[in-house]
Coordinates of C-alpha atoms in Angstrom, one line a residue:
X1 CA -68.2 32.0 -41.5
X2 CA -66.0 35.0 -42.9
X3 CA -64.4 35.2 -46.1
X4 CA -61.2 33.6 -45.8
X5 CA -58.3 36.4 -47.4
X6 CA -54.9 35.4 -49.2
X7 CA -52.5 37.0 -46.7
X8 CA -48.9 37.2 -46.7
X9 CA -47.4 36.3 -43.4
X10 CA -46.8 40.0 -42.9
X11 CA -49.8 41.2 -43.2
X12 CA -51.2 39.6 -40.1
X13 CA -51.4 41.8 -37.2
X14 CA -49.0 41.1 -34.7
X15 CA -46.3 39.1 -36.4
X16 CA -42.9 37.8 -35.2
X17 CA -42.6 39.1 -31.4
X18 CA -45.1 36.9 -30.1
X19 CA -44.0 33.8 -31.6
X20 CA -40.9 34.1 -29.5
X21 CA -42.7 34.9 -26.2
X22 CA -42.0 31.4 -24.3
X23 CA -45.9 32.3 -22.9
X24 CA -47.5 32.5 -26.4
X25 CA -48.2 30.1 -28.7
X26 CA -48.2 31.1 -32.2
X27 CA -51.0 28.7 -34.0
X28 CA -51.2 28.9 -38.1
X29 CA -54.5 28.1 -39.5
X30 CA -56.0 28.2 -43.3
X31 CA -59.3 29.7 -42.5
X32 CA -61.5 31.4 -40.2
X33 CA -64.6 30.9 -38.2
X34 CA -67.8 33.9 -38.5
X35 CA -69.0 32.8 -35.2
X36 CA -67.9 31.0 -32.3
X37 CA -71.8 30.2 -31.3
X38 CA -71.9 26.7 -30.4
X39 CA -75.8 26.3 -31.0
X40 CA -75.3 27.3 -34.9
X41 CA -71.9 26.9 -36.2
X42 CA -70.9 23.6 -38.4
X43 CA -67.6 23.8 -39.2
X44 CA -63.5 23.4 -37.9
X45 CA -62.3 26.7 -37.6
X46 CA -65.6 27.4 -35.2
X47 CA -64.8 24.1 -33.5
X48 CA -61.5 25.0 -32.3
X49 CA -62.3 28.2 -30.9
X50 CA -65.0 26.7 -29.1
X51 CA -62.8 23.8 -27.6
X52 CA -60.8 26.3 -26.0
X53 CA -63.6 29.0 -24.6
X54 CA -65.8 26.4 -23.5
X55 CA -66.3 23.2 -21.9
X56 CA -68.4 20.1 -22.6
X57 CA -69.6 17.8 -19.5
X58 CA -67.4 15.3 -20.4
X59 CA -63.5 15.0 -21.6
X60 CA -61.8 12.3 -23.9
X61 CA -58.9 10.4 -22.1
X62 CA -57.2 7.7 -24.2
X63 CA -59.1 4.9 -26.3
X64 CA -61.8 7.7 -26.6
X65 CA -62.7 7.0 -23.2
X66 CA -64.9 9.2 -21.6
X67 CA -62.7 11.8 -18.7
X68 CA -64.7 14.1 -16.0
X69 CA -64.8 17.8 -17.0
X70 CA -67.9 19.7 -16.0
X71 CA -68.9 16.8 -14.4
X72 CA -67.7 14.1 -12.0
X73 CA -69.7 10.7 -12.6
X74 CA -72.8 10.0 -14.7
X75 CA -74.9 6.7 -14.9
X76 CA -78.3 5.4 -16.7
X77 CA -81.1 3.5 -15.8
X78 CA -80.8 -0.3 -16.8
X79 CA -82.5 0.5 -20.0
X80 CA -80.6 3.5 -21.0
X81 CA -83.4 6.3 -21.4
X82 CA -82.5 8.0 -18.0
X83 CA -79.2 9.6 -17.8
X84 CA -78.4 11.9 -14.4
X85 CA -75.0 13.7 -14.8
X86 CA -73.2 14.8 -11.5
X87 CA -71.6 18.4 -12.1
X88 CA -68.7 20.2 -10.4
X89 CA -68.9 22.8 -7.6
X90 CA -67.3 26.1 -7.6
X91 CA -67.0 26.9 -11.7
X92 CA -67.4 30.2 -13.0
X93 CA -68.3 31.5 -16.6
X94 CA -65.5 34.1 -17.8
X95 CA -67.5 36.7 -16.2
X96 CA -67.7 35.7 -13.1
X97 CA -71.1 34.0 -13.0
X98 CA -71.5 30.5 -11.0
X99 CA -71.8 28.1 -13.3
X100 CA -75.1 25.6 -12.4
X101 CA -77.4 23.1 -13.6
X102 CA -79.5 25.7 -15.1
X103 CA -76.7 26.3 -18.0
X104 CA -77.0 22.9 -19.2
X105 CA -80.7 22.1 -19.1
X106 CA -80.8 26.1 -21.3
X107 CA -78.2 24.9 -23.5
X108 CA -80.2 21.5 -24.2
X109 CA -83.6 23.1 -24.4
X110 CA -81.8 25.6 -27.2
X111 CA -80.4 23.0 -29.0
X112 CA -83.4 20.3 -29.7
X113 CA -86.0 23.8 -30.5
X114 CA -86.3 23.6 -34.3
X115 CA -86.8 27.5 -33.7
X116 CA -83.1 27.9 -32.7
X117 CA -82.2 26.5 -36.0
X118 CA -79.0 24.8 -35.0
X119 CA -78.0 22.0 -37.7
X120 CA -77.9 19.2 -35.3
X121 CA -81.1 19.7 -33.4
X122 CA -82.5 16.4 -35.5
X123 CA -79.4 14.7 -34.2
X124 CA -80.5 15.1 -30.4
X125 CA -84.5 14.4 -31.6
X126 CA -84.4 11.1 -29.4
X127 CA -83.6 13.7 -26.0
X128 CA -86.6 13.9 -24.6
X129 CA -86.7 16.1 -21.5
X130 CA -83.6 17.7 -19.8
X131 CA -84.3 18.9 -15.9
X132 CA -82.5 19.9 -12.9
X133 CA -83.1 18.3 -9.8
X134 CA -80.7 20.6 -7.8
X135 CA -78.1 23.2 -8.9
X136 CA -75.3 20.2 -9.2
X137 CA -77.3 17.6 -11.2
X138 CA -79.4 17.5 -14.7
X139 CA -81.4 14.4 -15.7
X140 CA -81.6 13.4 -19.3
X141 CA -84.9 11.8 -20.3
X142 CA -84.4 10.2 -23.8
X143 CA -87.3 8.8 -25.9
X144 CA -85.0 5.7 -26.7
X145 CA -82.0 4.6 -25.9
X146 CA -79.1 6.0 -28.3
X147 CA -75.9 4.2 -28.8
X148 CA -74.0 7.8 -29.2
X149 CA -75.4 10.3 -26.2
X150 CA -72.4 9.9 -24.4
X151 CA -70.3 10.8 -27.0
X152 CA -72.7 13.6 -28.9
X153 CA -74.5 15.1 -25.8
X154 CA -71.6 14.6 -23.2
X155 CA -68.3 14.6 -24.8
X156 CA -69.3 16.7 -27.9
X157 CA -71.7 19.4 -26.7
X158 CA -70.6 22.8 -25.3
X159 CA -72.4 24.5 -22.7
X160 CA -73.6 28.2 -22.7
X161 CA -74.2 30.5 -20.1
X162 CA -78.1 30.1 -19.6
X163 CA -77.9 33.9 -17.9
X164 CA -76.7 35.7 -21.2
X165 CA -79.3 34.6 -22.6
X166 CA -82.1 35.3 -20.4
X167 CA -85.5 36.9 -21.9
X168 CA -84.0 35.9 -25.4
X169 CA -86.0 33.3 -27.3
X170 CA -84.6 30.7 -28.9
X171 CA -85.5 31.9 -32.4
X172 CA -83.5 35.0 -31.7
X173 CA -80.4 33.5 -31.2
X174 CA -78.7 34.0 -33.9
X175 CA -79.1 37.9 -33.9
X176 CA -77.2 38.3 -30.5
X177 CA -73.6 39.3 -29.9
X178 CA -72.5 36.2 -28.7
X179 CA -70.8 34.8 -31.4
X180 CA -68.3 37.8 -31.5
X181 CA -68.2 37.9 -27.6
X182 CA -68.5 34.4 -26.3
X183 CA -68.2 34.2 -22.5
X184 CA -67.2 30.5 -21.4
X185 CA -65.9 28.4 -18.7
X186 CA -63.4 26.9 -20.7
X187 CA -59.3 27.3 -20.0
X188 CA -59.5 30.6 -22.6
X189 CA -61.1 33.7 -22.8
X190 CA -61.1 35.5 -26.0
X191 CA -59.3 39.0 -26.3
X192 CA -59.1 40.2 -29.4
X193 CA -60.8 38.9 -33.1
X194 CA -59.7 40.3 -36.5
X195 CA -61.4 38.2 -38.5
X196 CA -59.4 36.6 -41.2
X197 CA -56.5 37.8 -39.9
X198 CA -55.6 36.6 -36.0
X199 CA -57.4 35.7 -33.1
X200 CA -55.8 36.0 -30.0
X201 CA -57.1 34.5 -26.9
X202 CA -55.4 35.0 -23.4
X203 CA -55.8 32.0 -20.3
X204 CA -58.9 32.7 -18.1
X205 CA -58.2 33.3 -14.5
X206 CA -61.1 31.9 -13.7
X207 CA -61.0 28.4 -15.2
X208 CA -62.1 25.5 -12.2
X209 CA -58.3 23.0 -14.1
X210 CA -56.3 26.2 -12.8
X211 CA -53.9 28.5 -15.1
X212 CA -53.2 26.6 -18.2
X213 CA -49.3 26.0 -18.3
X214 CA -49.6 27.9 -22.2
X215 CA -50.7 31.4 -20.9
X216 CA -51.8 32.8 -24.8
X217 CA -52.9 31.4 -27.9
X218 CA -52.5 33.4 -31.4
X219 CA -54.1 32.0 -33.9
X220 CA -52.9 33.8 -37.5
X221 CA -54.7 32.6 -40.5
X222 CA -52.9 32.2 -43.7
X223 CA -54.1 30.6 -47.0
X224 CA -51.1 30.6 -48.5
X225 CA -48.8 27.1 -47.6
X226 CA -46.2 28.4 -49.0
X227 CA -46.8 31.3 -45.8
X228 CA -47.5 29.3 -43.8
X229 CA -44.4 26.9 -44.7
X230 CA -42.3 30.0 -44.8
X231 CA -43.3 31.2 -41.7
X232 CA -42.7 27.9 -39.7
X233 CA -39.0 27.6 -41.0
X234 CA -38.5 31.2 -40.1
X235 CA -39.7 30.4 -36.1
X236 CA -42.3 33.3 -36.9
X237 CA -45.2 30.0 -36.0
X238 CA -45.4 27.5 -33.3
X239 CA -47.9 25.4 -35.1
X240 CA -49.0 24.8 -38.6
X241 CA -52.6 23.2 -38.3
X242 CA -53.2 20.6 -41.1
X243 CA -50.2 20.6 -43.2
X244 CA -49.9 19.6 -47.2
X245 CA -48.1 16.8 -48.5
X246 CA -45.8 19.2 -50.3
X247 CA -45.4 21.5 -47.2
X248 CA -44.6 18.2 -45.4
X249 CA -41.8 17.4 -47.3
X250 CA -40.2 21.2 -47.2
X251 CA -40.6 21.0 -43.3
X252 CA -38.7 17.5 -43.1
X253 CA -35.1 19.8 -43.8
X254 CA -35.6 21.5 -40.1
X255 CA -34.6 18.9 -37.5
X256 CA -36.1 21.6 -35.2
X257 CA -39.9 21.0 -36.5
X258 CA -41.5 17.8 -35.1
X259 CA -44.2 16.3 -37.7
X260 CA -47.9 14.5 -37.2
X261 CA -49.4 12.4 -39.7
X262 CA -51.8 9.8 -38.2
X263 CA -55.0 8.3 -39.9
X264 CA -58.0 10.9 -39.6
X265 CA -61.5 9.9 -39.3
X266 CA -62.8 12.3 -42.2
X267 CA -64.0 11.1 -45.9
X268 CA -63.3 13.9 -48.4
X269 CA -66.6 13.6 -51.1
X270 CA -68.0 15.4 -53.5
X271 CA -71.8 16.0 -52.1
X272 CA -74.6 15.5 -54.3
X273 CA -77.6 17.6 -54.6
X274 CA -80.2 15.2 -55.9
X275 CA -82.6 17.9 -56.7
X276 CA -80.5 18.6 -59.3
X277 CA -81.5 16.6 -63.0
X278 CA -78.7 14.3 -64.1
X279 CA -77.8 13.8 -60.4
X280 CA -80.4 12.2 -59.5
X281 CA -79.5 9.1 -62.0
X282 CA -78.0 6.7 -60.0
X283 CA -75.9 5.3 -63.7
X284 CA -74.8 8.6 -63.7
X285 CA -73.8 8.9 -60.1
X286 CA -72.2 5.4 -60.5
X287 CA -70.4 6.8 -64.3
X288 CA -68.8 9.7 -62.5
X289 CA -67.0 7.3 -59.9
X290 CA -66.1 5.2 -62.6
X291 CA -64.9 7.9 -64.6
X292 CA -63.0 10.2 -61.6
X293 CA -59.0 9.1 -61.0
X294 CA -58.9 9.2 -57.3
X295 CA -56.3 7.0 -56.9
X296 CA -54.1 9.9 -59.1
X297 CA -55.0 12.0 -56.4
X298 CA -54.3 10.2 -52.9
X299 CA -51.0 9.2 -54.9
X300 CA -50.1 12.5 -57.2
X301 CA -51.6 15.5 -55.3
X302 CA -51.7 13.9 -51.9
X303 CA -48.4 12.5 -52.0
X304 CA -49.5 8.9 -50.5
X305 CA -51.3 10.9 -47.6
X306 CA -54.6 9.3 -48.7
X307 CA -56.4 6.8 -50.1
X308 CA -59.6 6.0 -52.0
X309 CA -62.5 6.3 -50.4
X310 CA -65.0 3.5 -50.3
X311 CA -67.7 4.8 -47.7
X312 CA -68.9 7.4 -45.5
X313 CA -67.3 6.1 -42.8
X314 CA -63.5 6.3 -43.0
X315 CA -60.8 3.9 -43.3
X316 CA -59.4 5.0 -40.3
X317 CA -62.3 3.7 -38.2
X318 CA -61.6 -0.1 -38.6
X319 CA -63.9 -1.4 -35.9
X320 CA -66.7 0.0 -38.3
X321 CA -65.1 0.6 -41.6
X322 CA -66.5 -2.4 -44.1
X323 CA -63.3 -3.5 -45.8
X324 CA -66.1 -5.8 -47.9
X325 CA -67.4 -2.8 -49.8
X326 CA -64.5 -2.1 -52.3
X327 CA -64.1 1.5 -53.7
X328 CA -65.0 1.9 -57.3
X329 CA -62.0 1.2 -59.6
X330 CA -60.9 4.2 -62.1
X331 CA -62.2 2.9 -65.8
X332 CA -63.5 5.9 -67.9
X333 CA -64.2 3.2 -70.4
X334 CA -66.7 1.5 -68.3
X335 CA -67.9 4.9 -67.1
X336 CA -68.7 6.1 -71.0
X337 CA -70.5 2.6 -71.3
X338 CA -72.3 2.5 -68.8
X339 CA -74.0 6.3 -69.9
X340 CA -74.6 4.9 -73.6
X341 CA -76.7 2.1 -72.5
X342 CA -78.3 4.0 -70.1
X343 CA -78.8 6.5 -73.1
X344 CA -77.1 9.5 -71.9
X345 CA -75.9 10.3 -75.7
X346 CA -72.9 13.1 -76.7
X347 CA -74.0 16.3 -78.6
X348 CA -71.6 18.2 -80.7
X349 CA -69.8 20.1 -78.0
X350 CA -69.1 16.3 -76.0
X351 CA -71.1 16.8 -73.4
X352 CA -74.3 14.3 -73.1
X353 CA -77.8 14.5 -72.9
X354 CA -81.1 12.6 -72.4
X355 CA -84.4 14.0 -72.9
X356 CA -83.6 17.6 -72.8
X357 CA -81.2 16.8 -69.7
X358 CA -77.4 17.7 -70.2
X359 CA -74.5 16.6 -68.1
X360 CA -73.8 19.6 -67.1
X361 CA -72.8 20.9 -63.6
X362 CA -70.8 23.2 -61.3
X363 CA -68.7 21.9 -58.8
X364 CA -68.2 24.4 -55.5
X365 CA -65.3 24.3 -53.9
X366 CA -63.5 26.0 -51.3
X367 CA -60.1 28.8 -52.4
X368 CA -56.8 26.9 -51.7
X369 CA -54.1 26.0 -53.5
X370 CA -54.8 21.8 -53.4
X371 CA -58.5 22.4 -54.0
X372 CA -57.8 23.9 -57.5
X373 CA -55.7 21.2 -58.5
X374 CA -58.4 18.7 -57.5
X375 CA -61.2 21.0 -59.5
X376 CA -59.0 21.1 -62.6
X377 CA -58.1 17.3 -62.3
X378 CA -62.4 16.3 -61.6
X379 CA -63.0 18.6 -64.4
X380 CA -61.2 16.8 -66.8
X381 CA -61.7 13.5 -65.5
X382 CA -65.2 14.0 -66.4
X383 CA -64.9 15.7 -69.5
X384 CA -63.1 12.7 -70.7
X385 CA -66.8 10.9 -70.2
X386 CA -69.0 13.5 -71.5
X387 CA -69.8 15.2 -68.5
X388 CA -69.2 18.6 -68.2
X389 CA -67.7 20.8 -64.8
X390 CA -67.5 23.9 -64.4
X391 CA -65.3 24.6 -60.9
X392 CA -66.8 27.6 -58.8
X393 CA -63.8 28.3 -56.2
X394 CA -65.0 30.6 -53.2
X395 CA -63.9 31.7 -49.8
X396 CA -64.7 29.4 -47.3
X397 CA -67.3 31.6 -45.7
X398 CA -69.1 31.6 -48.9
X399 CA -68.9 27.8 -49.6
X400 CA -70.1 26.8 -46.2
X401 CA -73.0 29.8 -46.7
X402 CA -74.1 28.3 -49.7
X403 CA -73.7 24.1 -48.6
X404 CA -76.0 24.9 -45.5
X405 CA -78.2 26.4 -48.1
X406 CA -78.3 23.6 -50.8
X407 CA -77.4 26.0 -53.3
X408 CA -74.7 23.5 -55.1
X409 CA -75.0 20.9 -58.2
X410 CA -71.6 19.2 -56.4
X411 CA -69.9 20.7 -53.5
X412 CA -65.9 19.3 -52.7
X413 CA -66.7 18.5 -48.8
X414 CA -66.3 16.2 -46.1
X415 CA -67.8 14.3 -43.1
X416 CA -66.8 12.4 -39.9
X417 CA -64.1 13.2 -37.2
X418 CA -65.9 11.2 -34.3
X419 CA -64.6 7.3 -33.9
X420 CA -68.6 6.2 -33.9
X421 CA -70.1 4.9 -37.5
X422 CA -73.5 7.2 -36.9
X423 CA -74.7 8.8 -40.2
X424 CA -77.9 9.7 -38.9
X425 CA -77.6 13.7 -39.2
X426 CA -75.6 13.5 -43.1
X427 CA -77.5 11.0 -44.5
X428 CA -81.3 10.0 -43.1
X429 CA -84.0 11.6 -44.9
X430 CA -85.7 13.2 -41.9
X431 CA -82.2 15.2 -41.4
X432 CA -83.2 17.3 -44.3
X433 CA -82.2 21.1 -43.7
X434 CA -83.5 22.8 -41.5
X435 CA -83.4 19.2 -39.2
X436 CA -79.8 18.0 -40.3
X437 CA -76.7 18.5 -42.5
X438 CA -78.4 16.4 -45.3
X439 CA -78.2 19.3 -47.7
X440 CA -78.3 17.1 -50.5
X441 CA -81.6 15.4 -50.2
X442 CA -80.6 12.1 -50.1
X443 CA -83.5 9.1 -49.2
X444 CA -83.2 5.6 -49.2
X445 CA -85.6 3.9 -46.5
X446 CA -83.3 1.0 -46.1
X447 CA -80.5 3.4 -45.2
X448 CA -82.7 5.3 -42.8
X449 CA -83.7 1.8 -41.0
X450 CA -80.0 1.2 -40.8
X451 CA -79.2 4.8 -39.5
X452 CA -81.9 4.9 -37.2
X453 CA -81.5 1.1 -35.9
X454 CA -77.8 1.6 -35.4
X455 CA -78.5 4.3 -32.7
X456 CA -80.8 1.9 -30.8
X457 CA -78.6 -0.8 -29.4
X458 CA -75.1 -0.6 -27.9
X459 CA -74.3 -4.3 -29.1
X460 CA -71.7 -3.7 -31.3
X461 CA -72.2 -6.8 -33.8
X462 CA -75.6 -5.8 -33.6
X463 CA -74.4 -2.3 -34.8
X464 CA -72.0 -3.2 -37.0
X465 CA -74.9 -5.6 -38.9
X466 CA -76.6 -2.4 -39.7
X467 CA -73.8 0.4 -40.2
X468 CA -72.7 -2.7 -43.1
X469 CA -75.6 -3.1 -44.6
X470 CA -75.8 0.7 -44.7
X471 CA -72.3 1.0 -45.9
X472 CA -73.3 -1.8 -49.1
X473 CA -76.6 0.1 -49.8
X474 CA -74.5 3.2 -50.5
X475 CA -72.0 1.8 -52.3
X476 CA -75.1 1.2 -54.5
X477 CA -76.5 4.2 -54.5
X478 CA -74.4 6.6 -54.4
X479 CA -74.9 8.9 -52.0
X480 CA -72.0 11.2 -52.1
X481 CA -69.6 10.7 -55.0
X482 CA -66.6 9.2 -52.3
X483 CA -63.3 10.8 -52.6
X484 CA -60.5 10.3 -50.3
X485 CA -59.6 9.2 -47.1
X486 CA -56.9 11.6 -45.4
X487 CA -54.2 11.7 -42.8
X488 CA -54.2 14.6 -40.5
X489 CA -50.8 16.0 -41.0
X490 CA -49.5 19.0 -38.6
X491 CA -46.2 20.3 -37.4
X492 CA -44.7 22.1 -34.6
X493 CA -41.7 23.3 -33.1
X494 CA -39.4 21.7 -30.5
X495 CA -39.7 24.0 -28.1
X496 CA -43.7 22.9 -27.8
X497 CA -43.7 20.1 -25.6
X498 CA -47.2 18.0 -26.7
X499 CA -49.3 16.0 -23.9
X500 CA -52.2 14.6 -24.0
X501 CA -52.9 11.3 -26.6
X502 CA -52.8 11.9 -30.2
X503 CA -55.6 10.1 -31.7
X504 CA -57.8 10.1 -34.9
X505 CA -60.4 12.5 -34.7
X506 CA -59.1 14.3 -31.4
X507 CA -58.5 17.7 -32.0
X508 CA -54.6 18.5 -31.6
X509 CA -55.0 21.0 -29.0
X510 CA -57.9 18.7 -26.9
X511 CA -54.9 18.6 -24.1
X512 CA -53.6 22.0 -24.7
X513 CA -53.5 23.7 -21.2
X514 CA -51.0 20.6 -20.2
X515 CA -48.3 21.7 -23.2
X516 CA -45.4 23.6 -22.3
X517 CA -43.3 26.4 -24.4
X518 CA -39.2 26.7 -24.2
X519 CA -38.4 30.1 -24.5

């Protein structure tokens, strides 16, 4: 990740001209990515690059279902631990290169070698072998069957060119160019990168769906909303990418700017290092939920855009959402009883201790304008129970630097964007860094049964028994303290015509390359 700057719209590199070239569109978003590496990166801004320079094997029509891409049919065996993918003929990488078998089983091979270091290598564990019969087909030999390959291996995972790679180990990765210069056989092809500043990325002649109907794509970031709002009501930007509730309501005055706001399949926490002493008290853990005013927020800062959050897996994913487990009602006097039986006692300064231990913590967050209010707000919620906060706002770079590292007390986060309830990679104990994304430590055996077990069967009530249970056990526990659930709001101009299904979770430009521009 790079350091995310506070630009004014003008000081972004190619301003105002293109976003009134009916073959550009003109893209706003709040951050940047440091590398558009698929093997290593973890994070949206990386994401979004990727979905338009390369291609996974499988695309996402309607309902979630899976769509061919970079390949045309796939079955299993009957017992669902032999998968052999079909690909398409005649695709080229950006460069020219044919694209074959050989790129996938490489990409595969990177991907589950703890030596590449990728952060979802523990999530792919259960893929046991990947070969290529033939230049058009790949067989995937899994340990045990696993309720989300389709959607994780073939409608999730990019593929890279095996031949840029060649003579490179896996654990050198990391070092090479390609994050800076990523060569894909996606609809784009990347021409120029100022990081923190604008990315612009041009259609690739080469792409096997033909020239995408939106020739370019400039993608300008901007932290301010105000910018960004500015900018949008000026017709400098096509797109704003994840609107505010405030910047919502500003845009509503321009019958020319077309609004999104649908549920999103995120939960916005505040992750929990449980190597850290106070943290690791689950009366604490359960205090600080008492004791934190959500509800203020989804209502006050949020507008209504959110609600409370009750789980790890989102409200907006009702098939596996338990609406049993009920989110933890704001009472800061419970919250200080609870921490006086528990004897967590206040010194003179308010803040309490026990046994040398105070309640003392930092919470790191990323820059932006809501994210302060929410520090201030959790800082003071929890000062009101004797628990002290100090807020640590950083770049974005920075904070998802130092979250993959595990260098936080709290960190404001989230999780999800995938309509599936697996939590295997955030929460089981063997997805502890380098494996996973479980950067705070967390272990509960029952929860890794239920993780695990949840991957193993495609019965749905069988799943939803365990994902459940799971979703009880934390409401016990306390993994993460839960925060909000969000909607995705975005807006855009009239003259972009938008095809493709809007869904929860589906990236807003999945369906791109079938949008149109008015001059």
């Amino acid at each position: 990740m790079c350091a995310l700057l506070l630009l004014a719209l003008g000081g972004c590199a190619a301003r105002g001209s293109a976003a009134h070239d009916p073959s550009t569109l003109v893209i706003l978003e709040a951050g940047d990515a440091g590398s558009i590496e698929p093997l290593l990166t973890n994070q949206y801004y990386a994401f979004l690059y990727q979905n338009l320079i390369f291609d996974t094997l499988l695309g996402t029509g309607a309902n979630y279902v899976p769509t061919p891409k970079l390949a045309l049919r796939w079955e299993s065996n009957p017992a669902g631990t032999v998968w052999t993918v079909h690909l398409r003929s005649g695709v080229r990488w950006s460069d020219g290169t044919p694209f074959s078998a050989a790129d996938v089983v490489w990409t595969f091979d990177a991907l589950i070698d703890p030596k590449t270091g990728s952060p979802y290598q523990g999530q792919y564990a259960f893929i046991k072998r990947v070969v290529a019969p033939d230049p058009r087909t790949v067989r995937f030999e899994l340990s045990s069957p696993n309720a989300t390959f389709v959607a994780n291996a073939l409608q999730s995972q990019w593929i890279m060119p095996a031949h840029v790679f060649a003579g490179i180990p896996h654990a050198q990765i990391r070092t090479t160019p390609f994050g800076e210069h990523p060569i894909g056989t996606g609809p784009y092809a990347l021409v120029r990168w100022q990081h923190d500043q604008e990315c612009l990325l041009r259609a690739n002649p080469l792409w096997w769906g033909g020239t995408p109907r939106v020739r370019q794509i400039d993608v300008r970031v901007i932290l301010d909303a105000q910018g960004a709002t500015d900018a949008m009501l000026n017709g400098d930007a096509d797109v704003d990418d994840g609107i505010g509730a405030e910047a919502s309501e500003r845009l509503r005055t321009d019958p020319g700017i077309v609004q999104v706001n649908i549920p999103d399949l995120y939960t916005r926490f505040m992750q929990i290092n449980f190597h850290v002493r106070g943290l690791d008290d689950v009366t604490v853990r359960r205090a600080m939920l008492y004791g934190w005013d959500r509800e203020g927020i989804a209502r006050g800062l949020r507008h209504g855009t959110a609600t409370v959050a009750s789980s790890v897996i989102p409200a907006g994913l009702p098939p596996w959402h338990d609406d049993a487990v009920k989110p933890y009602p704001y009472d800061p006097a419970r919250a200080a009883a609870l921490l006086d039986r528990a004897g967590w006692a206040r010194g003179a300064d308010g803040v309490r201790a026990k046994n040398g231990v105070r309640l003392s913590f930092t919470v790191l967050m990323p820059q932006g304008p809501l994210d302060n209010d929410i520090a201030a707000e959790f800082q003071a919620d929890m000062r009101q129970i004797g628990i002290a906060i100090a807020p640590r706002l950083i770049d974005y770079a920075t904070f998802i630097q130092e979250t993959n590292a595990s260098k936080f007390d709290l960190a404001w986060t989230g999780w999800g964007g995938a309509p599936d309830p697996d939590q295997l990679t955030l929460l089981d104990s063997k997805q502890i860094p380098p494996t996973g994304n479980n950067y705070g430590y967390f272990r509960d055996p029952a929860v890794d049964r239920d993780v695990e077990a949840g991957l193993l069967t495609n019965d749905p009530v069988k799943r939803r028994r365990y994902y459940d249970d799971m979703q009880e056990r934390n409401a016990q526990n306390i993994p993460v303290l839960f925060g909000n659930n969000e909607n995705y709001l975005a807006a855009y101009r009239k003259r972009v015509h938008v095809a493709g299904p809007l869904m929860p979770g589906l990236y807003f430009y999945t369906n791109v390359t079938d949008w149109t521009l008015d001059p």
